[in-house]
Short mmCIF file of C-alpha atoms and ligand atoms in Angstrom, two decimals:
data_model
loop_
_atom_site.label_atom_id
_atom_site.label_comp_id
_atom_site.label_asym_id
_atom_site.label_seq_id
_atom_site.Cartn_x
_atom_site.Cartn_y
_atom_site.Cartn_z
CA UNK S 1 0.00 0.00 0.00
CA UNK S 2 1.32 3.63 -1.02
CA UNK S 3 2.28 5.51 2.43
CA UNK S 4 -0.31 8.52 2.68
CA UNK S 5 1.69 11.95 1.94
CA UNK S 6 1.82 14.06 4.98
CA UNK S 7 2.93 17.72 4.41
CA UNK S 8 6.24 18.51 5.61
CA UNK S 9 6.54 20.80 8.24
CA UNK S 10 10.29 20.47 9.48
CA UNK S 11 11.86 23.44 11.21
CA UNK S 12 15.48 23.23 11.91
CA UNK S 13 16.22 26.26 14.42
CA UNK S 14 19.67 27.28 15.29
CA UNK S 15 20.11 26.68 19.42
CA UNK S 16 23.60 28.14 19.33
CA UNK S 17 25.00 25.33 21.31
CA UNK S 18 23.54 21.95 22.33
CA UNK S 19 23.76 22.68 25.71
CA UNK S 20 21.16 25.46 25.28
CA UNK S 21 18.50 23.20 23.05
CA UNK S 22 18.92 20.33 26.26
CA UNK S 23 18.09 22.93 28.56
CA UNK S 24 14.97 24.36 26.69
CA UNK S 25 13.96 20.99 26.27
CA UNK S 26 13.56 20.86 30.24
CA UNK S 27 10.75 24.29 29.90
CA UNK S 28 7.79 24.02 27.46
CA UNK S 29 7.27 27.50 27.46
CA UNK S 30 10.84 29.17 27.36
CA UNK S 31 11.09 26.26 24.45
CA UNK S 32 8.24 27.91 22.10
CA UNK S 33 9.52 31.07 23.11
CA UNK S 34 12.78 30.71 22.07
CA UNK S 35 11.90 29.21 18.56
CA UNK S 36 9.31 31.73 18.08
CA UNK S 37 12.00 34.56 18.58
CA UNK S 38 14.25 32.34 15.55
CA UNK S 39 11.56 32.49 13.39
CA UNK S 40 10.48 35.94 13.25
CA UNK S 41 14.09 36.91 13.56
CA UNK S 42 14.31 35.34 9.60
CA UNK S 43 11.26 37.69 9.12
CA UNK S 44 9.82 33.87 8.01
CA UNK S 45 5.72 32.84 8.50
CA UNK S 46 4.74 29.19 9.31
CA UNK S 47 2.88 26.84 6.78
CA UNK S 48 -0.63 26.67 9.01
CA UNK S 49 -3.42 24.20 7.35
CA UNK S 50 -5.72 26.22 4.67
CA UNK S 51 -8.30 28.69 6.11
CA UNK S 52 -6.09 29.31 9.29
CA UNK S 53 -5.25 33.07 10.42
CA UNK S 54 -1.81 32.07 10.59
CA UNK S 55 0.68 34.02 13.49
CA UNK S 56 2.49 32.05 16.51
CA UNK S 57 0.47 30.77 18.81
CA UNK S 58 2.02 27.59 19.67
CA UNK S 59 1.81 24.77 22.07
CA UNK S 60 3.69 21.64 22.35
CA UNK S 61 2.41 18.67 21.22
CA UNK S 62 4.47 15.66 21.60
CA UNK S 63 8.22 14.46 21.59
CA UNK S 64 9.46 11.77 20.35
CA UNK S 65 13.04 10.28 20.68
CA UNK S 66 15.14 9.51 18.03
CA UNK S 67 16.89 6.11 18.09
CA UNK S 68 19.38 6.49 15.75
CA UNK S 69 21.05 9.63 16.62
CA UNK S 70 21.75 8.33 20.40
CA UNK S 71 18.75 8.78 22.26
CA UNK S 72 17.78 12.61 21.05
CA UNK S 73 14.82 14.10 22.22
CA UNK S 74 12.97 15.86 19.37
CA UNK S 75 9.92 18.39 19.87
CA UNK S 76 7.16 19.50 18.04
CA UNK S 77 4.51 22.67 18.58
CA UNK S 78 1.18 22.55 17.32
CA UNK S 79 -0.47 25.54 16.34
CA UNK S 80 -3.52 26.33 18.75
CA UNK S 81 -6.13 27.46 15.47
CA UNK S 82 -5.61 24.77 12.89
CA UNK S 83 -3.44 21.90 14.79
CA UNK S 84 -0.41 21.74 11.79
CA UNK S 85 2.27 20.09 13.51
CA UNK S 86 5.80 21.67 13.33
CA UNK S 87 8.58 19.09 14.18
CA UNK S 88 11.32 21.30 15.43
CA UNK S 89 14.87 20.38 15.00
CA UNK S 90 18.00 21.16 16.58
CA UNK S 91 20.86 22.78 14.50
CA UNK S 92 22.68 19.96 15.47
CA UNK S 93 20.59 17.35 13.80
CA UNK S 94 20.07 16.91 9.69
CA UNK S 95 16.66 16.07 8.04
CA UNK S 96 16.47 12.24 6.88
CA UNK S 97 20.07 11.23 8.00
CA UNK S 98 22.01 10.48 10.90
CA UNK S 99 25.15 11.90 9.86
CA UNK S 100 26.66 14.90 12.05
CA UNK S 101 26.44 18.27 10.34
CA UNK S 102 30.36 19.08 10.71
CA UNK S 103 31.36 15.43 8.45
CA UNK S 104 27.97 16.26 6.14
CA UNK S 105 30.03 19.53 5.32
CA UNK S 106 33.33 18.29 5.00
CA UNK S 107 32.14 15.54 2.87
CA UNK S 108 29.96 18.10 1.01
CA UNK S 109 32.39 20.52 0.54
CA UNK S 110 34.64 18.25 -1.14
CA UNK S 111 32.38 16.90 -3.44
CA UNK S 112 31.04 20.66 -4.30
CA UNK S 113 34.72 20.94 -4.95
CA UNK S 114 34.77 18.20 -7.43
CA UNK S 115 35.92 15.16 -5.27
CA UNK S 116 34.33 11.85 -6.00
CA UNK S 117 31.53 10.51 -4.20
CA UNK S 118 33.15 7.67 -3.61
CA UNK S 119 36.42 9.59 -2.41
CA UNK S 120 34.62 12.03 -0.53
CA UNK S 121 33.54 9.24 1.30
CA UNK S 122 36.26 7.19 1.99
CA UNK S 123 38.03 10.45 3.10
CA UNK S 124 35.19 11.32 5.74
CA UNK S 125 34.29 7.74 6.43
CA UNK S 126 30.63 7.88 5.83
CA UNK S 127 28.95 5.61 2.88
CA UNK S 128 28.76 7.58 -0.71
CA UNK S 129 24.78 6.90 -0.77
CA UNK S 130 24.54 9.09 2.77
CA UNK S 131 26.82 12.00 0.60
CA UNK S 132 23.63 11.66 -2.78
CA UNK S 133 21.33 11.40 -0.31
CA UNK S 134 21.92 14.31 1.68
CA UNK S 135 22.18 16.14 -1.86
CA UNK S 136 18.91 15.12 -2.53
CA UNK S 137 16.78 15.80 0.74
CA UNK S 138 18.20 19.22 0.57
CA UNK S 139 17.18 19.33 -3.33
CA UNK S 140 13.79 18.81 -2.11
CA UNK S 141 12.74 22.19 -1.65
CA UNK S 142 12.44 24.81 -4.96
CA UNK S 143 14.69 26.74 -5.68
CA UNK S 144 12.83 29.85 -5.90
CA UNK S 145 11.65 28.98 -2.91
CA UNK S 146 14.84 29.15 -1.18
CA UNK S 147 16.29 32.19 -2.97
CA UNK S 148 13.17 34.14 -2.52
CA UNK S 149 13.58 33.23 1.46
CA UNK S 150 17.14 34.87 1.47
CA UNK S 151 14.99 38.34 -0.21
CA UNK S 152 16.14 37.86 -3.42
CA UNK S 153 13.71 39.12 -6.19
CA UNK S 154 13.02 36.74 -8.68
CA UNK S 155 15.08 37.60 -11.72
CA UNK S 156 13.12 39.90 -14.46
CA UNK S 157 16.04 38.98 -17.01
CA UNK S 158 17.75 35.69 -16.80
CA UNK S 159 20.24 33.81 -18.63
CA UNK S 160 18.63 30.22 -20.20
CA UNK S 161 20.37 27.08 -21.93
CA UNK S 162 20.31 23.80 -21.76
CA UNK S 163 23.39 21.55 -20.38
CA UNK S 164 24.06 18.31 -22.50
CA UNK S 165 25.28 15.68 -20.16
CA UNK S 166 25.39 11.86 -20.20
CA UNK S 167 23.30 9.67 -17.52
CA UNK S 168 24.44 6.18 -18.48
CA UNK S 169 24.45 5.69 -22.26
CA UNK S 170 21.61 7.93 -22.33
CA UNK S 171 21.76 11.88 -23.21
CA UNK S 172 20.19 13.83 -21.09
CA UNK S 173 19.61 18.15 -21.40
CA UNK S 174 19.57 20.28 -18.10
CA UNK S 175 17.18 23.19 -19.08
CA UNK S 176 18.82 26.06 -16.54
CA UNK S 177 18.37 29.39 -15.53
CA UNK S 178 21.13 31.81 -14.31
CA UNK S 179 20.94 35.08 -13.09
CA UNK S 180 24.43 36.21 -11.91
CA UNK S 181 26.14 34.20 -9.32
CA UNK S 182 22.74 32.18 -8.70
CA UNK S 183 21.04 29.30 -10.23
CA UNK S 184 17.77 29.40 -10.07
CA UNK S 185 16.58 26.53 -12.05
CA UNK S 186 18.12 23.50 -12.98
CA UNK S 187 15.99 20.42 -15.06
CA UNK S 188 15.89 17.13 -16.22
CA UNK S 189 14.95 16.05 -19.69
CA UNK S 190 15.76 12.84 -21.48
CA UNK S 191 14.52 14.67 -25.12
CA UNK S 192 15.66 17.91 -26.37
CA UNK S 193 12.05 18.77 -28.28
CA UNK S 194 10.42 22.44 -26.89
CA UNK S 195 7.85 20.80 -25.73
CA UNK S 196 10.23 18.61 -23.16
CA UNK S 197 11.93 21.48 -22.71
CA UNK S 198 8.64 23.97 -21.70
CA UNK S 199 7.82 21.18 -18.95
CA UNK S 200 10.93 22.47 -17.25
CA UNK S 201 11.14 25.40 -17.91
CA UNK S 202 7.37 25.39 -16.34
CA UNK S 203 8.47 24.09 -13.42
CA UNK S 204 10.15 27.96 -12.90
CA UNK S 205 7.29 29.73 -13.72
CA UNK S 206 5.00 27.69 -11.38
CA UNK S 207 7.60 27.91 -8.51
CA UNK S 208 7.75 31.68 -9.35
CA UNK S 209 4.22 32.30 -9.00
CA UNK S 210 3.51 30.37 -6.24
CA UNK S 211 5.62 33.78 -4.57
CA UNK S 212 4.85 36.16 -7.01
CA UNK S 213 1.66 35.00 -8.98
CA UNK S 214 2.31 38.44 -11.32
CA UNK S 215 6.07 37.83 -12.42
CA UNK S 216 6.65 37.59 -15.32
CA UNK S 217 10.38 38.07 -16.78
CA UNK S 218 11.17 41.18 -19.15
CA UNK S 219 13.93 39.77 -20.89
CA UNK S 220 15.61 36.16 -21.27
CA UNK S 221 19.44 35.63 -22.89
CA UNK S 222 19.59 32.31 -24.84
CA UNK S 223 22.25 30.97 -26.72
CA UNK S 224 19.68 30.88 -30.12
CA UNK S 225 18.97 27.53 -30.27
CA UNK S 226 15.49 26.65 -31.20
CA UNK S 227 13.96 24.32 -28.94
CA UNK S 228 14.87 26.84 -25.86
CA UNK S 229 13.46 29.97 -27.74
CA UNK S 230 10.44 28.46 -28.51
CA UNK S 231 9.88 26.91 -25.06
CA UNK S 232 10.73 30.11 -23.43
CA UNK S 233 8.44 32.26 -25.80
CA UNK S 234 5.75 29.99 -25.04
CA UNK S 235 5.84 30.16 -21.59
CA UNK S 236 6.98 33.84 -21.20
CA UNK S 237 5.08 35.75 -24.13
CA UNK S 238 5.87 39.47 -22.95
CA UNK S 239 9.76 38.54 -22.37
CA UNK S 240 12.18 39.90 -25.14
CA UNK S 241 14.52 37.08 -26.17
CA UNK S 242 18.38 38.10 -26.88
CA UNK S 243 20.71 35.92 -28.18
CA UNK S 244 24.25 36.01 -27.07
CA UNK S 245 26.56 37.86 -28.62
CA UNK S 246 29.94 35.54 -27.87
CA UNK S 247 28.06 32.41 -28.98
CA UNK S 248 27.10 34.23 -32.44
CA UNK S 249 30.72 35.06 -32.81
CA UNK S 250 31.73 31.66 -32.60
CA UNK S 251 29.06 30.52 -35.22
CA UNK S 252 30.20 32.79 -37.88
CA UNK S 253 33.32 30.71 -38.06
CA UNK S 254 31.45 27.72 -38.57
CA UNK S 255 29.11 29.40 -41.24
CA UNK S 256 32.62 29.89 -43.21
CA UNK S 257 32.99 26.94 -45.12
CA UNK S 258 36.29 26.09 -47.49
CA UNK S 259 38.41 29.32 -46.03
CA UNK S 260 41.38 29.36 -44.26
CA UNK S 261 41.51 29.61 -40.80
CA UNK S 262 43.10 33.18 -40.49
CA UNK S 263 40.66 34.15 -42.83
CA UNK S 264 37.56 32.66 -40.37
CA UNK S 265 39.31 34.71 -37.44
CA UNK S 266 39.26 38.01 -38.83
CA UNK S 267 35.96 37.98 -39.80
CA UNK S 268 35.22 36.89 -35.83
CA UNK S 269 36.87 39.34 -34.90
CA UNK S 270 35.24 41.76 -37.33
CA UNK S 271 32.06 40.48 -36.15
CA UNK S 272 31.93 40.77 -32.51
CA UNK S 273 33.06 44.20 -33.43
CA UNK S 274 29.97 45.19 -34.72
CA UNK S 275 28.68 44.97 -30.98
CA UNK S 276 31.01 47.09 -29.15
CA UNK S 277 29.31 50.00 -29.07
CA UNK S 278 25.95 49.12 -26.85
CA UNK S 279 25.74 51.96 -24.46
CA UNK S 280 22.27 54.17 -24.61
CA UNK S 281 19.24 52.59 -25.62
CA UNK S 282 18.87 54.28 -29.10
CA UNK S 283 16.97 53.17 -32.13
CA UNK S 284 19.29 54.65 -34.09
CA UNK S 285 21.92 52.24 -32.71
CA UNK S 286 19.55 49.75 -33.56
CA UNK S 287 19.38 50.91 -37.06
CA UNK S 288 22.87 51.46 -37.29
CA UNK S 289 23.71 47.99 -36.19
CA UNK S 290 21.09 46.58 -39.04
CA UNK S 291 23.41 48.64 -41.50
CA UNK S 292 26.59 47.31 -40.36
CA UNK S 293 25.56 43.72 -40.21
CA UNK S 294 24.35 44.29 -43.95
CA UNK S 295 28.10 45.33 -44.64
CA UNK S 296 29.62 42.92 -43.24
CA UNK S 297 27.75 39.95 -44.88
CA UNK S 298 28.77 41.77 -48.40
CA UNK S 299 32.28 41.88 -47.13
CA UNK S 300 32.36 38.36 -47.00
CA UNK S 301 30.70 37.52 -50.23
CA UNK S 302 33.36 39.48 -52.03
CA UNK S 303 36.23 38.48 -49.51
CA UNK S 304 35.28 34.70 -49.05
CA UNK S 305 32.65 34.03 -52.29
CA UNK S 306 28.85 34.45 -52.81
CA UNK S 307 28.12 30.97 -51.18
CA UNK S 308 29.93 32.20 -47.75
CA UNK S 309 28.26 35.38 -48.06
CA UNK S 310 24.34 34.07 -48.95
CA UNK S 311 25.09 31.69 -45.80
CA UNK S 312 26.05 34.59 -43.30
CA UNK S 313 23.28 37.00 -44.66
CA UNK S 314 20.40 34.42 -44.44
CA UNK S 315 22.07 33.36 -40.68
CA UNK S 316 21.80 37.20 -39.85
CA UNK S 317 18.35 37.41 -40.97
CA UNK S 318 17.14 34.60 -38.32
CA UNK S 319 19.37 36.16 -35.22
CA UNK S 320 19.47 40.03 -35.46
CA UNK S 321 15.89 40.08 -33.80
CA UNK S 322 18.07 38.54 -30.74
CA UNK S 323 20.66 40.64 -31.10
CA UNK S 324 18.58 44.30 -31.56
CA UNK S 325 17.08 43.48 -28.14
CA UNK S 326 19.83 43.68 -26.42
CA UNK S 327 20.93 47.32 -27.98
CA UNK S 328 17.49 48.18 -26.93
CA UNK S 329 18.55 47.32 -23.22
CA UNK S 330 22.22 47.58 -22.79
CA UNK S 331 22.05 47.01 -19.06
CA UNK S 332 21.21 43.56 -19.89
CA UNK S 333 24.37 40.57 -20.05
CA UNK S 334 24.79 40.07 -23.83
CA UNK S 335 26.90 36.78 -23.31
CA UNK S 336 25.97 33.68 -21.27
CA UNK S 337 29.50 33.32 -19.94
CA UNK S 338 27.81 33.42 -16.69
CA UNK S 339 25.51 30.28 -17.07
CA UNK S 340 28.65 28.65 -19.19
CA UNK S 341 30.45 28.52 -15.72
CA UNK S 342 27.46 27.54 -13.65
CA UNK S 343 27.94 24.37 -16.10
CA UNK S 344 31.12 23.90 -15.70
CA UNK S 345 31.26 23.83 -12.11
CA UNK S 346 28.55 21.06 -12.13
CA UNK S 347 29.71 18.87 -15.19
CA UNK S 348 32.04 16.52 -12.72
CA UNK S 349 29.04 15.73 -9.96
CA UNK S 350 26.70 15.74 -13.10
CA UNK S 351 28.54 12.93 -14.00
CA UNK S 352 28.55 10.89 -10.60
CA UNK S 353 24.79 10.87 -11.29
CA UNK S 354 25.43 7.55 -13.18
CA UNK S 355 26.53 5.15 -10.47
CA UNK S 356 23.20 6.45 -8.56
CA UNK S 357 20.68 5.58 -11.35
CA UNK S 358 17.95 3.39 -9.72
CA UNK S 359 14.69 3.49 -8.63
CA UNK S 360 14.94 5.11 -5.67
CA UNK S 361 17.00 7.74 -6.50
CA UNK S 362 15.91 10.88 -8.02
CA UNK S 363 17.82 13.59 -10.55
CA UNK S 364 15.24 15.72 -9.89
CA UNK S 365 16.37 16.11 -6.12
CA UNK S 366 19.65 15.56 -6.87
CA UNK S 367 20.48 18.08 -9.39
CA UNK S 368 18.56 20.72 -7.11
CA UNK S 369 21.07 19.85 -4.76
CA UNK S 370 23.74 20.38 -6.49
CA UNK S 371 22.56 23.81 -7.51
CA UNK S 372 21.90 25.03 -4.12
CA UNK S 373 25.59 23.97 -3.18
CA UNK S 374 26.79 26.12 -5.77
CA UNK S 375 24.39 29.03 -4.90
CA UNK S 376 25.41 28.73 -1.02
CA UNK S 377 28.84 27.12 -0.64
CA UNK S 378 30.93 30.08 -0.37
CA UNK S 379 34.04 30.79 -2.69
CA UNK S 380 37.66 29.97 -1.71
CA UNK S 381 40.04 32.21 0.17
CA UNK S 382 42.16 33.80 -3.02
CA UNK S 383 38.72 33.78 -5.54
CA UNK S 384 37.17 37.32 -6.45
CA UNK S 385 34.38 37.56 -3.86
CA UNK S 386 36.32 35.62 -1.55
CA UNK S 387 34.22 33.85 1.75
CA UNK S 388 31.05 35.29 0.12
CA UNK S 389 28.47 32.62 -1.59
CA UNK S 390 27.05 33.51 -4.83
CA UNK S 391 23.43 34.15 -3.34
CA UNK S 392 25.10 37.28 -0.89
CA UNK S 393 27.38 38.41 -4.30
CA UNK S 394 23.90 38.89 -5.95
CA UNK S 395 22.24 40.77 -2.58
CA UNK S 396 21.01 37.98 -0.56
CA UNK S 397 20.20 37.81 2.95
CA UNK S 398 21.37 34.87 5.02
CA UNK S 399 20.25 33.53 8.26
CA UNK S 400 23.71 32.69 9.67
CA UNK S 401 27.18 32.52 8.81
CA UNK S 402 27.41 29.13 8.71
CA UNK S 403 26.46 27.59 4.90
CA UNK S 404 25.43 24.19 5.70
CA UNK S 405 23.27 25.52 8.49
CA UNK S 406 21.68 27.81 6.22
CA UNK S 407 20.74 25.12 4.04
CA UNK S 408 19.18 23.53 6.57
CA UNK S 409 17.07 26.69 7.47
CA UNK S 410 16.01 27.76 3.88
CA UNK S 411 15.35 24.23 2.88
CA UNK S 412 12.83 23.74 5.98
CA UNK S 413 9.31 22.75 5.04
CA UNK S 414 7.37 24.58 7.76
CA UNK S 415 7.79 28.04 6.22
CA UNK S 416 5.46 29.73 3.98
ZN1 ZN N 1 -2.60 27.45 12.25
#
């Protein structure tokens, strides 16, 4: 029989010490109090059952000790209107596994820093499935969900493109979305059709409006191909979509057929010339850029033949919508070099996926996981932004200094 679904309504509330949470433990009332205090010290609300008034008024309901992690008792507060159930737990303590939170970030650390599973956890002597499965409980939550708890305003112009990756023998696309330092989406398809791709990409837009049911995104960067546009357009109607301007450059070279390779440089070069100048939003500049992108496919008909040149003008034709949107709104990113290295930094755990294909595990979770590792593990000592995560680079509030713990407070299911 299929277990019945209850709604999650986990709070994990930093005690400072353990000493402190085994002394509240002792005093009902100083308990609520002092997890009441957490909680609106986040500025967070609790997830009450439907039709209930919400607010704090609390009582305990029931401990319960758990076995495995040496005898711990565990609380939980019941709200006095509606009777949701809040299972409060210590900062000490992670969700779904009985590892200790200082070898959980050791271990995770080192496999955010590209360290096998498997060595990872022969280094911190735990079992590799305890290392994918604490990626995936925390991958649980949405992402918007957890960005928009650190006050982060859901992006109105984000970067989109989908990874190609390998799971098995199969390939597999990652439909993404990048705004800055932070990823705020990060899919699973087996087919790289639009329609595949929309289901993904809908997953966003449903997260987003269950926080913002107006938002809608002004402008989205793709790399031009045409599955993603068309998804995107779909899904986003009002949303201007650019194309970026360093993976044109690249194609023009590979529009150039039977030239030398000097000869396929130069005109790169000449090309991503064209953009330099995209400072006020002018349509003039838009006009003049229609002009000069004219020119330069004549300059290669007489410089490289008429077949070069009907293949670049025709290729033009198709993009410059992409590329005029951006000169309408130069304060927008005209390359996805951004989302390129969100990629990057997730192609070697992207690829540990394989040994933990089976039933029970789930991409889904797991590739959330990954992505809010990379949004809240913060950089090295010597990188630009040093000690600061990608989610306070882009503005983002945190509860504590501590990453891991802060994972463990954002990903809680008893929040609104
Ligand atoms: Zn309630």
């Amino acid at each position: 029989m299929a277990k019945q679904k209850r709604e999650n309504r986990t709070i994990t509330v930093d005690f400072n010490d353990e000493a402190t949470y085994h002394q509240l433990c002792q005093d009902g009332q100083a308990f609520i109090e002092f997890v009441v205090a957490f909680i609106m010290s986040l500025g967070f609300q609790l997830k009450h059952k439907c039709g209930c008034q919400g607010g704090f008024s609390l009582t305990r309901h029931s401990h319960y000790v758990r076995v495995r992690l040496g005898g711990l008792v565990i609380w939980r507060l019941e709200c006095k209107h509606c009777g949701a159930v809040f299972t409060i737990l210590p900062h000490f303590v992670l969700r779904y596994s009985g590892v200790k939170p200082e070898v959980a970030q050791r271990a995770l650390l080192a496999t955010h820093g590209g360290l096998s599973l498997e060595w990872s956890a022969t280094l911190f002597n735990i079992c590799p499935m305890s290392i994918y499965r604490l990626v995936c409980a925390f991958g649980r939550t949405r992402l918007v969900t957890v960005l928009t708890r650190c006050q982060l305003p859901i992006p109105s112009y984000f970067l989109a493109d989908e990874k190609h990756s390998h799971c098995l023998t199969e390939k597999v696309y990652l439909p993404t979305i990048v705004d800055g330092r932070v990823i705020w989406h990060l899919g699973y398809t087996e087919d790289k059709s639009a329609a595949a791709f929309e289901v993904s990409y809908a997953q966003f837009q449903h997260a987003a409006h269950t926080v913002e049911p107006d938002y809608q995104p002004q402008g989205i960067l793709t790399d031009g191909f045409e599955s993603t546009r068309k998804s995107l357009h779909h899904l986003f109607p009002n949303a201007s979509l650019g194309n970026c301007l360093r993976h044109a450059t690249n194609r023009v070279g590979s529009k150039l057929k039977s030239v030398a390779q000097t000869v396929r440089d130069t005109f790169k070069e000449q090309f991503y010339d064209l953009f330099e100048d995209r400072t006020e939003p002018q349509e003039n500049k838009v006009r003049s850029l229609g002009q000069k992108l004219r020119r330069f496919a004549e300059k290669v008909s007489r410089t490289a033949g008429q077949e070069n040149g009907e293949r670049i003008r025709q290729w033009i034709a198709r993009k410059k919508d992409g590329w005029y949107v951006l000169f309408r709104n130069p304060e927008w990113s005209a390359t996805s070099t951004l989302l390129d290295q969100a990629h990057n930094a997730l192609d070697r755990k992207l690829f540990m996926m394989k040994g933990f294909h089976h039933p029970e595990g789930s991409q889904a979770h797991f590739l959330v996981g990954l992505a809010l590792l990379y949004n809240f593990v913060p950089y090295q000592r010597r990188a630009k932004n040093a000690d600061k995560c990608g989610v306070e680079v882009q503005g983002g509030k945190l509860p504590t200094n501590d990453w891991l713990l802060n994972l463990q407070i954002l990903t809680s299911g008893g929040f609104l």
